[in-house]
mmCIF file of C-alpha atoms in Angstrom:
data_model
loop_
_atom_site.group_PDB
_atom_site.id
_atom_site.type_symbol
_atom_site.label_atom_id
_atom_site.label_comp_id
_atom_site.label_asym_id
_atom_site.label_seq_id
_atom_site.Cartn_x
_atom_site.Cartn_y
_atom_site.Cartn_z
ATOM 1 C CA UNK A 1 171.797 -3.118 64.744
ATOM 2 C CA UNK A 2 169.706 -4.984 62.223
ATOM 3 C CA UNK A 3 166.284 -3.814 61.370
ATOM 4 C CA UNK A 4 163.281 -6.106 60.617
ATOM 5 C CA UNK A 5 162.644 -6.052 56.866
ATOM 6 C CA UNK A 6 159.102 -4.914 57.167
ATOM 7 C CA UNK A 7 157.445 -1.641 56.260
ATOM 8 C CA UNK A 8 155.219 -1.428 59.436
ATOM 9 C CA UNK A 9 152.164 -0.637 57.331
ATOM 10 C CA UNK A 10 150.251 -3.671 58.749
ATOM 11 C CA UNK A 11 149.024 -1.035 61.273
ATOM 12 C CA UNK A 12 146.593 1.523 60.031
ATOM 13 C CA UNK A 13 146.287 3.337 63.304
ATOM 14 C CA UNK A 14 147.336 3.366 66.941
ATOM 15 C CA UNK A 15 145.146 3.472 69.944
ATOM 16 C CA UNK A 16 146.177 5.742 72.873
ATOM 17 C CA UNK A 17 145.410 3.986 76.162
ATOM 18 C CA UNK A 18 147.581 5.955 78.582
ATOM 19 C CA UNK A 19 144.572 7.902 80.105
ATOM 20 C CA UNK A 20 142.141 4.945 80.376
ATOM 21 C CA UNK A 21 142.659 4.273 84.029
ATOM 22 C CA UNK A 22 142.578 7.907 85.165
ATOM 23 C CA UNK A 23 139.427 9.780 86.240
ATOM 24 C CA UNK A 24 138.327 13.347 85.365
ATOM 25 C CA UNK A 25 139.231 13.176 81.705
ATOM 26 C CA UNK A 26 137.529 16.416 80.865
ATOM 27 C CA UNK A 27 139.073 18.303 83.552
ATOM 28 C CA UNK A 28 142.545 17.044 82.711
ATOM 29 C CA UNK A 29 141.974 17.772 78.988
ATOM 30 C CA UNK A 30 140.810 21.300 79.871
ATOM 31 C CA UNK A 31 143.890 21.934 82.003
ATOM 32 C CA UNK A 32 146.126 20.592 79.114
ATOM 33 C CA UNK A 33 144.233 22.600 76.535
ATOM 34 C CA UNK A 34 144.680 25.805 78.606
ATOM 35 C CA UNK A 35 148.366 25.167 79.139
ATOM 36 C CA UNK A 36 148.729 24.511 75.346
ATOM 37 C CA UNK A 37 146.889 27.647 74.447
ATOM 38 C CA UNK A 38 148.963 29.781 76.860
ATOM 39 C CA UNK A 39 152.170 28.308 75.472
ATOM 40 C CA UNK A 40 151.050 29.045 71.896
ATOM 41 C CA UNK A 41 150.081 32.583 72.899
ATOM 42 C CA UNK A 42 153.247 33.291 74.645
ATOM 43 C CA UNK A 43 155.673 31.939 71.905
ATOM 44 C CA UNK A 44 153.728 33.497 69.152
ATOM 45 C CA UNK A 45 153.624 36.810 70.863
ATOM 46 C CA UNK A 46 157.478 36.743 71.215
ATOM 47 C CA UNK A 47 157.953 35.853 67.579
ATOM 48 C CA UNK A 48 155.401 38.515 66.341
ATOM 49 C CA UNK A 49 156.972 41.394 68.583
ATOM 50 C CA UNK A 50 160.500 40.614 67.651
ATOM 51 C CA UNK A 51 159.762 40.328 64.015
ATOM 52 C CA UNK A 52 157.756 43.535 63.903
ATOM 53 C CA UNK A 53 160.352 45.723 65.693
ATOM 54 C CA UNK A 54 163.480 46.199 63.859
ATOM 55 C CA UNK A 55 165.232 47.462 66.972
ATOM 56 C CA UNK A 56 165.074 43.845 68.269
ATOM 57 C CA UNK A 57 166.637 42.294 65.194
ATOM 58 C CA UNK A 58 169.772 41.321 67.139
ATOM 59 C CA UNK A 59 171.415 37.938 68.033
ATOM 60 C CA UNK A 60 169.867 37.450 71.383
ATOM 61 C CA UNK A 61 166.290 38.048 70.045
ATOM 62 C CA UNK A 62 166.943 35.827 67.044
ATOM 63 C CA UNK A 63 167.658 33.103 69.607
ATOM 64 C CA UNK A 64 164.554 33.867 71.522
ATOM 65 C CA UNK A 65 162.523 33.629 68.355
ATOM 66 C CA UNK A 66 164.251 30.304 67.621
ATOM 67 C CA UNK A 67 163.333 29.067 71.026
ATOM 68 C CA UNK A 68 159.708 30.153 70.679
ATOM 69 C CA UNK A 69 159.383 28.287 67.315
ATOM 70 C CA UNK A 70 160.953 25.261 68.971
ATOM 71 C CA UNK A 71 158.497 25.400 71.856
ATOM 72 C CA UNK A 72 155.523 25.650 69.485
ATOM 73 C CA UNK A 73 156.636 22.491 67.686
ATOM 74 C CA UNK A 74 157.552 20.545 70.888
ATOM 75 C CA UNK A 75 154.298 20.970 72.624
ATOM 76 C CA UNK A 76 152.257 20.660 69.521
ATOM 77 C CA UNK A 77 153.696 17.213 68.840
ATOM 78 C CA UNK A 78 152.365 16.009 72.206
ATOM 79 C CA UNK A 79 149.551 18.304 73.302
ATOM 80 C CA UNK A 80 147.170 17.876 70.297
ATOM 81 C CA UNK A 81 147.115 14.131 70.805
ATOM 82 C CA UNK A 82 146.305 14.437 74.570
ATOM 83 C CA UNK A 83 143.644 17.069 73.888
ATOM 84 C CA UNK A 84 141.958 14.915 71.246
ATOM 85 C CA UNK A 85 141.933 11.833 73.521
ATOM 86 C CA UNK A 86 140.634 13.633 76.689
ATOM 87 C CA UNK A 87 138.180 16.251 75.277
ATOM 88 C CA UNK A 88 137.045 14.760 71.909
ATOM 89 C CA UNK A 89 137.293 11.082 73.020
ATOM 90 C CA UNK A 90 139.154 10.195 70.029
ATOM 91 C CA UNK A 91 141.861 7.637 71.049
ATOM 92 C CA UNK A 92 142.965 6.502 67.569
ATOM 93 C CA UNK A 93 145.807 8.148 65.682
ATOM 94 C CA UNK A 94 146.723 7.027 62.238
ATOM 95 C CA UNK A 95 149.998 5.249 61.558
ATOM 96 C CA UNK A 96 151.594 8.149 59.510
ATOM 97 C CA UNK A 97 150.203 10.897 61.754
ATOM 98 C CA UNK A 98 151.682 9.087 64.845
ATOM 99 C CA UNK A 99 155.103 8.726 63.162
ATOM 100 C CA UNK A 100 155.060 12.455 62.151
ATOM 101 C CA UNK A 101 154.222 13.540 65.719
ATOM 102 C CA UNK A 102 157.065 11.340 66.940
ATOM 103 C CA UNK A 103 159.429 13.263 64.606
ATOM 104 C CA UNK A 104 158.100 16.735 65.486
ATOM 105 C CA UNK A 105 158.089 15.982 69.329
ATOM 106 C CA UNK A 106 161.591 14.668 69.458
ATOM 107 C CA UNK A 107 163.000 17.211 67.030
ATOM 108 C CA UNK A 108 161.509 19.846 69.321
ATOM 109 C CA UNK A 109 163.179 18.186 72.290
ATOM 110 C CA UNK A 110 166.608 18.093 70.635
ATOM 111 C CA UNK A 111 166.495 21.559 69.100
ATOM 112 C CA UNK A 112 165.201 23.022 72.410
ATOM 113 C CA UNK A 113 168.371 21.711 74.280
ATOM 114 C CA UNK A 114 170.606 23.105 71.493
ATOM 115 C CA UNK A 115 168.652 26.427 71.642
ATOM 116 C CA UNK A 116 169.304 26.596 75.314
ATOM 117 C CA UNK A 117 172.957 25.937 74.769
ATOM 118 C CA UNK A 118 173.204 28.802 72.123
ATOM 119 C CA UNK A 119 171.372 31.141 74.445
ATOM 120 C CA UNK A 120 173.912 30.293 77.215
ATOM 121 C CA UNK A 121 176.751 31.049 74.778
ATOM 122 C CA UNK A 122 175.089 34.339 73.917
ATOM 123 C CA UNK A 123 174.699 35.544 77.490
ATOM 124 C CA UNK A 124 178.351 34.330 78.274
ATOM 125 C CA UNK A 125 179.829 36.423 75.352
ATOM 126 C CA UNK A 126 177.565 39.447 76.167
ATOM 127 C CA UNK A 127 178.606 39.609 79.915
ATOM 128 C CA UNK A 128 182.182 38.263 79.735
ATOM 129 C CA UNK A 129 183.143 40.114 76.484
ATOM 130 C CA UNK A 130 180.684 43.103 76.290
ATOM 131 C CA UNK A 131 183.056 45.194 74.071
ATOM 132 C CA UNK A 132 183.512 42.486 71.438
ATOM 133 C CA UNK A 133 180.028 40.960 71.697
ATOM 134 C CA UNK A 134 178.947 42.765 68.459
ATOM 135 C CA UNK A 135 181.818 41.397 66.496
ATOM 136 C CA UNK A 136 181.812 37.888 67.945
ATOM 137 C CA UNK A 137 178.158 37.185 67.600
ATOM 138 C CA UNK A 138 176.705 38.826 64.510
ATOM 139 C CA UNK A 139 173.156 38.126 63.152
ATOM 140 C CA UNK A 140 174.634 36.019 60.371
ATOM 141 C CA UNK A 141 176.718 33.867 62.671
ATOM 142 C CA UNK A 142 173.815 33.231 65.062
ATOM 143 C CA UNK A 143 171.497 32.436 62.181
ATOM 144 C CA UNK A 144 174.012 29.878 60.828
ATOM 145 C CA UNK A 145 174.316 28.310 64.327
ATOM 146 C CA UNK A 146 170.607 28.004 64.535
ATOM 147 C CA UNK A 147 170.427 26.370 60.997
ATOM 148 C CA UNK A 148 173.156 23.954 62.169
ATOM 149 C CA UNK A 149 171.232 23.089 65.368
ATOM 150 C CA UNK A 150 168.186 22.272 63.240
ATOM 151 C CA UNK A 151 170.202 20.171 60.879
ATOM 152 C CA UNK A 152 171.674 18.189 63.707
ATOM 153 C CA UNK A 153 168.228 17.648 65.145
ATOM 154 C CA UNK A 154 166.716 16.574 61.864
ATOM 155 C CA UNK A 155 169.564 14.053 61.239
ATOM 156 C CA UNK A 156 169.222 12.521 64.761
ATOM 157 C CA UNK A 157 165.390 12.254 64.767
ATOM 158 C CA UNK A 158 165.458 11.185 61.116
ATOM 159 C CA UNK A 159 167.349 8.147 62.085
ATOM 160 C CA UNK A 160 164.854 7.298 64.886
ATOM 161 C CA UNK A 161 161.831 7.840 62.640
ATOM 162 C CA UNK A 162 163.477 5.458 59.926
ATOM 163 C CA UNK A 163 164.086 2.778 62.690
ATOM 164 C CA UNK A 164 160.430 3.100 63.861
ATOM 165 C CA UNK A 165 159.105 2.870 60.379
ATOM 166 C CA UNK A 166 160.894 -0.369 59.695
ATOM 167 C CA UNK A 167 159.376 -2.254 62.606
ATOM 168 C CA UNK A 168 156.368 -4.577 62.455
ATOM 169 C CA UNK A 169 153.407 -3.646 64.796
ATOM 170 C CA UNK A 170 151.167 -6.540 65.705
ATOM 171 C CA UNK A 171 149.433 -4.906 68.636
ATOM 172 C CA UNK A 172 148.636 -1.234 67.745
ATOM 173 C CA UNK A 173 148.128 -0.137 71.343
ATOM 174 C CA UNK A 174 150.256 2.689 72.805
ATOM 175 C CA UNK A 175 150.107 2.547 76.597
ATOM 176 C CA UNK A 176 151.391 6.163 76.989
ATOM 177 C CA UNK A 177 149.655 9.441 76.553
ATOM 178 C CA UNK A 178 150.907 10.464 73.069
ATOM 179 C CA UNK A 179 153.051 9.138 70.192
ATOM 180 C CA UNK A 180 156.895 9.257 71.087
ATOM 181 C CA UNK A 181 159.726 6.924 70.177
ATOM 182 C CA UNK A 182 159.664 4.676 73.345
ATOM 183 C CA UNK A 183 155.894 4.295 73.101
ATOM 184 C CA UNK A 184 155.881 2.980 69.593
ATOM 185 C CA UNK A 185 158.961 0.877 70.047
ATOM 186 C CA UNK A 186 157.112 -0.967 72.914
ATOM 187 C CA UNK A 187 154.102 -1.362 70.627
ATOM 188 C CA UNK A 188 156.120 -3.232 68.065
ATOM 189 C CA UNK A 189 156.367 -7.024 67.835
ATOM 190 C CA UNK A 190 160.172 -7.018 68.652
ATOM 191 C CA UNK A 191 162.400 -7.116 71.508
ATOM 192 C CA UNK A 192 162.741 -3.443 72.335
ATOM 193 C CA UNK A 193 166.202 -3.474 73.992
ATOM 194 C CA UNK A 194 168.281 -3.354 70.684
ATOM 195 C CA UNK A 195 166.333 -0.273 69.611
ATOM 196 C CA UNK A 196 167.361 1.786 72.695
ATOM 197 C CA UNK A 197 171.018 2.089 71.544
ATOM 198 C CA UNK A 198 170.566 5.171 69.127
ATOM 199 C CA UNK A 199 168.173 7.207 71.563
ATOM 200 C CA UNK A 200 170.654 6.447 74.458
ATOM 201 C CA UNK A 201 173.403 7.884 72.393
ATOM 202 C CA UNK A 202 171.370 11.008 71.731
ATOM 203 C CA UNK A 203 170.304 11.293 75.309
ATOM 204 C CA UNK A 204 173.946 10.995 76.401
ATOM 205 C CA UNK A 205 174.911 13.744 74.099
ATOM 206 C CA UNK A 206 172.207 15.932 75.313
ATOM 207 C CA UNK A 207 172.623 15.371 79.094
ATOM 208 C CA UNK A 208 176.352 14.558 79.488
ATOM 209 C CA UNK A 209 177.426 16.776 76.587
ATOM 210 C CA UNK A 210 175.263 19.912 76.468
ATOM 211 C CA UNK A 211 174.259 20.231 80.128
ATOM 212 C CA UNK A 212 177.923 20.426 81.495
ATOM 213 C CA UNK A 213 178.662 23.123 78.889
ATOM 214 C CA UNK A 214 175.498 25.113 79.886
ATOM 215 C CA UNK A 215 176.429 24.817 83.547
ATOM 216 C CA UNK A 216 179.938 25.955 83.001
ATOM 217 C CA UNK A 217 178.793 28.942 80.991
ATOM 218 C CA UNK A 218 176.550 30.059 83.691
ATOM 219 C CA UNK A 219 179.106 29.356 86.269
ATOM 220 C CA UNK A 220 181.371 31.605 84.422
ATOM 221 C CA UNK A 221 178.593 34.284 84.201
ATOM 222 C CA UNK A 222 178.196 34.207 87.964
ATOM 223 C CA UNK A 223 181.809 34.485 88.545
ATOM 224 C CA UNK A 224 182.019 37.404 86.240
ATOM 225 C CA UNK A 225 179.010 39.093 87.898
ATOM 226 C CA UNK A 226 180.552 38.687 91.297
ATOM 227 C CA UNK A 227 183.647 40.549 90.077
ATOM 228 C CA UNK A 228 181.547 43.581 88.840
ATOM 229 C CA UNK A 229 182.348 46.729 90.783
ATOM 230 C CA UNK A 230 178.774 48.208 90.511
ATOM 231 C CA UNK A 231 176.464 46.433 92.970
ATOM 232 C CA UNK A 232 173.361 47.663 91.136
ATOM 233 C CA UNK A 233 174.734 46.606 87.761
ATOM 234 C CA UNK A 234 175.694 43.270 89.252
ATOM 235 C CA UNK A 235 172.363 42.719 90.726
ATOM 236 C CA UNK A 236 170.493 43.401 87.372
ATOM 237 C CA UNK A 237 173.009 41.091 85.495
ATOM 238 C CA UNK A 238 172.576 38.419 88.177
ATOM 239 C CA UNK A 239 168.839 38.620 87.849
ATOM 240 C CA UNK A 240 169.348 38.222 84.081
ATOM 241 C CA UNK A 241 171.432 35.067 84.634
ATOM 242 C CA UNK A 242 168.891 33.517 86.981
ATOM 243 C CA UNK A 243 165.913 34.262 84.427
ATOM 244 C CA UNK A 244 167.911 32.512 81.650
ATOM 245 C CA UNK A 245 168.709 29.631 83.955
ATOM 246 C CA UNK A 246 165.097 28.891 84.733
ATOM 247 C CA UNK A 247 164.280 27.456 81.333
ATOM 248 C CA UNK A 248 167.441 25.157 81.592
ATOM 249 C CA UNK A 249 166.133 23.870 84.901
ATOM 250 C CA UNK A 250 162.626 23.227 83.479
ATOM 251 C CA UNK A 251 163.995 21.303 80.602
ATOM 252 C CA UNK A 252 166.548 19.226 82.347
ATOM 253 C CA UNK A 253 164.949 18.642 85.759
ATOM 254 C CA UNK A 254 162.380 15.909 84.655
ATOM 255 C CA UNK A 255 165.085 14.025 82.720
ATOM 256 C CA UNK A 256 167.577 14.056 85.532
ATOM 257 C CA UNK A 257 164.766 13.045 88.063
ATOM 258 C CA UNK A 258 163.905 10.138 85.797
ATOM 259 C CA UNK A 259 167.599 9.002 85.515
ATOM 260 C CA UNK A 260 168.233 9.589 89.224
ATOM 261 C CA UNK A 261 165.299 7.416 90.263
ATOM 262 C CA UNK A 262 166.312 4.713 87.766
ATOM 263 C CA UNK A 263 169.797 4.620 89.191
ATOM 264 C CA UNK A 264 168.738 4.205 92.845
ATOM 265 C CA UNK A 265 166.447 1.361 91.825
ATOM 266 C CA UNK A 266 163.085 3.166 91.987
ATOM 267 C CA UNK A 267 160.671 1.813 89.289
ATOM 268 C CA UNK A 268 158.035 4.308 88.204
ATOM 269 C CA UNK A 269 154.579 2.817 87.400
ATOM 270 C CA UNK A 270 152.772 3.729 84.138
ATOM 271 C CA UNK A 271 150.796 6.603 85.794
ATOM 272 C CA UNK A 272 154.054 8.247 87.286
ATOM 273 C CA UNK A 273 155.868 7.891 83.971
ATOM 274 C CA UNK A 274 153.043 9.489 81.999
ATOM 275 C CA UNK A 275 152.762 12.271 84.680
ATOM 276 C CA UNK A 276 156.490 13.059 84.277
ATOM 277 C CA UNK A 277 156.170 12.952 80.482
ATOM 278 C CA UNK A 278 153.337 15.566 80.500
ATOM 279 C CA UNK A 279 155.152 17.812 82.947
ATOM 280 C CA UNK A 280 158.351 17.686 80.907
ATOM 281 C CA UNK A 281 156.341 18.543 77.777
ATOM 282 C CA UNK A 282 154.152 21.322 79.090
ATOM 283 C CA UNK A 283 156.153 23.140 81.699
ATOM 284 C CA UNK A 284 159.145 24.288 79.545
ATOM 285 C CA UNK A 285 156.793 25.612 76.722
ATOM 286 C CA UNK A 286 154.836 27.547 79.421
ATOM 287 C CA UNK A 287 157.797 28.923 81.338
ATOM 288 C CA UNK A 288 160.003 30.005 78.347
ATOM 289 C CA UNK A 289 157.779 32.728 76.766
ATOM 290 C CA UNK A 290 156.991 34.313 80.174
ATOM 291 C CA UNK A 291 160.658 34.286 81.132
ATOM 292 C CA UNK A 292 161.916 35.893 78.010
ATOM 293 C CA UNK A 293 158.877 38.273 77.508
ATOM 294 C CA UNK A 294 158.046 39.424 80.936
ATOM 295 C CA UNK A 295 161.547 39.608 82.260
ATOM 296 C CA UNK A 296 162.974 41.366 79.112
ATOM 297 C CA UNK A 297 162.784 45.177 79.301
ATOM 298 C CA UNK A 298 163.179 45.710 75.582
ATOM 299 C CA UNK A 299 160.429 43.165 74.635
ATOM 300 C CA UNK A 300 158.081 44.912 77.257
ATOM 301 C CA UNK A 301 158.884 48.270 75.630
ATOM 302 C CA UNK A 302 158.101 46.937 72.240
ATOM 303 C CA UNK A 303 154.796 45.852 73.519
ATOM 304 C CA UNK A 304 154.052 49.279 75.003
ATOM 305 C CA UNK A 305 155.064 50.948 71.756
ATOM 306 C CA UNK A 306 152.602 48.664 69.842
ATOM 307 C CA UNK A 307 149.702 49.670 72.134
ATOM 308 C CA UNK A 308 150.603 53.405 71.802
ATOM 309 C CA UNK A 309 150.466 53.271 68.102
ATOM 310 C CA UNK A 310 147.287 51.358 68.140
ATOM 311 C CA UNK A 311 145.105 52.808 71.141
ATOM 312 C CA UNK A 312 141.625 51.369 71.706
ATOM 313 C CA UNK A 313 139.248 53.910 70.519
ATOM 314 C CA UNK A 314 135.880 54.298 72.354
ATOM 315 C CA UNK A 315 132.824 53.248 70.359
ATOM 316 C CA UNK A 316 130.523 56.038 69.250
ATOM 317 C CA UNK A 317 126.923 56.360 70.170
#
């Protein structure tokens, strides 16, 4: 694929117009702000609790911290733009800021997928090989896997950011609700078709490569749980599997719906595309912290220990 020999710096800023035709901007902005704050609160709480309690410095909790960090980056890359447009009324984003948000948003999307794959691997080993779990997945190995996942994400998104930075932009209008790769490619003065090849390969790798592995791992978990002799133990383990599978559904469902609708010939209008985009951005970052914090007995115990050590003292006089 040949790139246009142009720096793209003829555009100083982009104008976000994805919300222009929608009513109730303040209400929509307030809902997005609330969802963003809750996502930040949940993810930050998970990171702080796990970092502060040495008893939680184990592979599974390293993976939860990694996912929380990814969620913060993923939702921040999109939510800050939408909040600025809807609540502050500032529809312009500088060229460099837009490109950096494209990078952080898509890097968060890829590393979130890889984080879910690593967590599926962790649960598969923990339930299928409980006696060998501590030797198979050590903290050092899990940390190395996390670093590799980030390097893969940076390599993939670095390529997309480089492609976007080489294009000329003659009409600096983004018809979507925040800066992402498809939005800025459609704003360029080029035929967009040749520039879908690299993101299509990345999407194929994430959906056709990672998703089957995750489904197979959880299928193996269910098969293992069904063979457990203890009904009570099996019930607890099955609930653990379900709670871990919920974030996978939240991440992949919007993407699969979009692909399915395209395959059956349903064309989404701009409003429907933007709605699907907002859902796919906010819902996973909201669900993940609650699933891994509220459903995890050890994290709840760590929270209670923190409150016991720091009781709220009554004010004097």
